[in-house]
Amino acid sequence: MNKVLWLADMRDPFSKDFNTWYPTGCEVYWVKTFEEFTSWITTNGLPYHICFDHDLYDEHVEDFYDSIRTGKNLKYDEYEEKCGYHCALWLIEYCNKNSKPLPKYSIHTFNSKGRINLRKLLEKHK
């Protein structure tokens, strides 16, 4: 059975609101942090599909709203906790190191800047 890795701090992948973000008939595994994301992949290998959230902690949400007010970019280097973008960076490095293609993915974040950044990063390394 195909495995889906769902990265989100609060959005329940099994709720009717979000279960359309991944293929039906898959086993879904919910991870909420960078550490859980990297540990799951290191232990289980690459899933068939990854569903990315961008904001995994309050500081990421606050930075998003601050970036809207100021027009500045998101401050990835200043975060205390890693977000979905950091997970994507790690995934690309993991795939390159292990000569594996990126798995299928979708991006379900409400953070419009984060979504654009994730999409650009992942598309560049597809």
mmCIF file of C-alpha atoms in Angstrom:
data_model
loop_
_atom_site.group_PDB
_atom_site.id
_atom_site.type_symbol
_atom_site.label_atom_id
_atom_site.label_comp_id
_atom_site.label_asym_id
_atom_site.label_seq_id
_atom_site.Cartn_x
_atom_site.Cartn_y
_atom_site.Cartn_z
ATOM 1 C CA MET A 1 0.000 0.000 0.000
ATOM 2 C CA ASN A 2 1.268 3.495 -0.831
ATOM 3 C CA LYS A 3 2.289 5.640 2.114
ATOM 4 C CA VAL A 4 1.523 9.339 2.546
ATOM 5 C CA LEU A 5 3.482 11.506 4.946
ATOM 6 C CA TRP A 6 1.334 14.374 6.217
ATOM 7 C CA LEU A 7 3.340 17.266 7.689
ATOM 8 C CA ALA A 8 1.195 19.631 9.757
ATOM 9 C CA ASP A 9 1.145 20.849 13.305
ATOM 10 C CA MET A 10 -2.616 21.077 13.736
ATOM 11 C CA ARG A 11 -4.499 20.057 10.591
ATOM 12 C CA ASP A 12 -5.797 16.519 11.008
ATOM 13 C CA PRO A 13 -5.163 14.578 7.787
ATOM 14 C CA PHE A 14 -8.094 12.293 8.566
ATOM 15 C CA SER A 15 -10.678 15.083 8.725
ATOM 16 C CA LYS A 16 -13.019 15.542 5.767
ATOM 17 C CA ASP A 17 -11.588 19.059 5.318
ATOM 18 C CA PHE A 18 -8.111 17.809 4.472
ATOM 19 C CA ASN A 19 -8.313 14.213 3.239
ATOM 20 C CA THR A 20 -8.631 15.408 -0.370
ATOM 21 C CA TRP A 21 -4.988 16.580 -0.360
ATOM 22 C CA TYR A 22 -3.623 13.088 -0.886
ATOM 23 C CA PRO A 23 -4.569 10.043 -2.969
ATOM 24 C CA THR A 24 -7.297 7.795 -1.609
ATOM 25 C CA GLY A 25 -6.489 4.275 -0.507
ATOM 26 C CA CYS A 26 -3.119 5.174 1.030
ATOM 27 C CA GLU A 27 -1.729 4.665 4.515
ATOM 28 C CA VAL A 28 -1.357 8.124 6.066
ATOM 29 C CA TYR A 29 1.270 9.003 8.680
ATOM 30 C CA TRP A 30 0.979 12.323 10.490
ATOM 31 C CA VAL A 31 4.170 14.110 11.558
ATOM 32 C CA LYS A 32 4.109 17.516 13.220
ATOM 33 C CA THR A 33 7.720 18.709 13.440
ATOM 34 C CA PHE A 34 10.968 18.765 11.472
ATOM 35 C CA GLU A 35 12.377 16.144 13.835
ATOM 36 C CA GLU A 36 9.420 13.793 13.322
ATOM 37 C CA PHE A 37 9.569 14.349 9.545
ATOM 38 C CA THR A 38 13.270 13.526 9.222
ATOM 39 C CA SER A 39 13.039 10.620 11.669
ATOM 40 C CA TRP A 40 10.099 9.053 9.826
ATOM 41 C CA ILE A 41 11.864 9.189 6.455
ATOM 42 C CA THR A 42 15.184 8.024 7.894
ATOM 43 C CA THR A 43 13.440 5.042 9.512
ATOM 44 C CA ASN A 44 10.871 4.164 6.825
ATOM 45 C CA GLY A 45 12.323 5.485 3.582
ATOM 46 C CA LEU A 46 10.591 7.807 1.172
ATOM 47 C CA PRO A 47 6.804 7.761 1.103
ATOM 48 C CA TYR A 48 4.792 7.722 -2.094
ATOM 49 C CA HIS A 49 3.442 11.241 -1.410
ATOM 50 C CA ILE A 50 4.237 14.078 1.020
ATOM 51 C CA CYS A 51 1.715 16.759 2.000
ATOM 52 C CA PHE A 52 3.541 19.866 3.209
ATOM 53 C CA ASP A 53 2.418 22.470 5.682
ATOM 54 C CA HIS A 54 4.702 25.472 6.013
ATOM 55 C CA ASP A 55 3.961 26.864 9.480
ATOM 56 C CA LEU A 56 4.627 24.346 12.230
ATOM 57 C CA TYR A 57 5.012 26.778 15.162
ATOM 58 C CA ASP A 58 3.560 30.130 16.178
ATOM 59 C CA GLU A 59 6.778 31.950 15.222
ATOM 60 C CA HIS A 60 6.240 30.919 11.575
ATOM 61 C CA VAL A 61 2.698 32.331 11.559
ATOM 62 C CA GLU A 62 3.871 35.544 13.237
ATOM 63 C CA ASP A 63 6.639 35.921 10.651
ATOM 64 C CA PHE A 64 4.115 35.465 7.838
ATOM 65 C CA TYR A 65 1.900 38.266 9.148
ATOM 66 C CA ASP A 66 4.959 40.437 9.787
ATOM 67 C CA SER A 67 6.116 39.842 6.199
ATOM 68 C CA ILE A 68 2.704 40.968 4.933
ATOM 69 C CA ARG A 69 2.890 44.168 7.005
ATOM 70 C CA THR A 70 6.496 44.977 6.075
ATOM 71 C CA GLY A 71 6.728 43.476 2.584
ATOM 72 C CA LYS A 72 9.882 41.630 3.631
ATOM 73 C CA ASN A 73 10.700 37.996 2.922
ATOM 74 C CA LEU A 74 10.178 35.221 5.460
ATOM 75 C CA LYS A 75 13.068 34.902 7.944
ATOM 76 C CA TYR A 76 14.006 31.217 7.622
ATOM 77 C CA ASP A 77 17.478 31.697 9.109
ATOM 78 C CA GLU A 78 16.059 33.321 12.243
ATOM 79 C CA TYR A 79 13.530 30.669 13.257
ATOM 80 C CA GLU A 80 14.131 28.837 16.523
ATOM 81 C CA GLU A 81 12.065 25.902 15.248
ATOM 82 C CA LYS A 82 12.225 24.541 11.720
ATOM 83 C CA CYS A 83 9.250 24.849 9.391
ATOM 84 C CA GLY A 84 8.008 22.969 6.330
ATOM 85 C CA TYR A 85 10.525 24.783 4.123
ATOM 86 C CA HIS A 86 13.361 23.321 6.202
ATOM 87 C CA CYS A 87 11.750 19.883 5.807
ATOM 88 C CA ALA A 88 11.762 20.331 2.027
ATOM 89 C CA LEU A 89 15.427 21.396 2.078
ATOM 90 C CA TRP A 90 16.299 18.313 4.121
ATOM 91 C CA LEU A 91 14.249 16.086 1.782
ATOM 92 C CA ILE A 92 16.103 17.384 -1.280
ATOM 93 C CA GLU A 93 19.450 16.732 0.390
ATOM 94 C CA TYR A 94 18.310 13.240 1.448
ATOM 95 C CA CYS A 95 17.137 12.396 -2.089
ATOM 96 C CA ASN A 96 20.346 13.714 -3.663
ATOM 97 C CA LYS A 97 22.541 11.840 -1.173
ATOM 98 C CA ASN A 98 20.648 8.591 -1.761
ATOM 99 C CA SER A 99 20.187 9.046 -5.540
ATOM 100 C CA LYS A 100 16.396 8.988 -5.208
ATOM 101 C CA PRO A 101 13.802 11.118 -7.013
ATOM 102 C CA LEU A 102 11.592 13.413 -4.967
ATOM 103 C CA PRO A 103 8.311 11.744 -4.060
ATOM 104 C CA LYS A 104 5.024 13.172 -5.248
ATOM 105 C CA TYR A 105 3.916 16.082 -3.094
ATOM 106 C CA SER A 106 1.245 18.652 -2.413
ATOM 107 C CA ILE A 107 1.314 21.835 -0.357
ATOM 108 C CA HIS A 108 -1.638 22.519 1.929
ATOM 109 C CA THR A 109 -0.393 25.537 3.881
ATOM 110 C CA PHE A 110 -2.491 28.685 4.316
ATOM 111 C CA ASN A 111 0.720 30.753 4.258
ATOM 112 C CA SER A 112 0.748 32.162 0.719
ATOM 113 C CA LYS A 113 4.416 33.223 0.803
ATOM 114 C CA GLY A 114 5.439 29.910 2.325
ATOM 115 C CA ARG A 115 3.468 28.026 -0.354
ATOM 116 C CA ILE A 116 5.246 29.929 -3.133
ATOM 117 C CA ASN A 117 8.657 29.339 -1.537
ATOM 118 C CA LEU A 118 7.994 25.617 -1.031
ATOM 119 C CA ARG A 119 6.692 25.182 -4.577
ATOM 120 C CA LYS A 120 9.681 27.008 -6.118
ATOM 121 C CA LEU A 121 12.146 24.983 -4.056
ATOM 122 C CA LEU A 122 10.566 21.622 -4.821
ATOM 123 C CA GLU A 123 9.960 22.342 -8.507
ATOM 124 C CA LYS A 124 13.583 23.414 -8.925
ATOM 125 C CA HIS A 125 14.736 20.019 -7.640
ATOM 126 C CA LYS A 126 12.084 17.808 -9.217
#
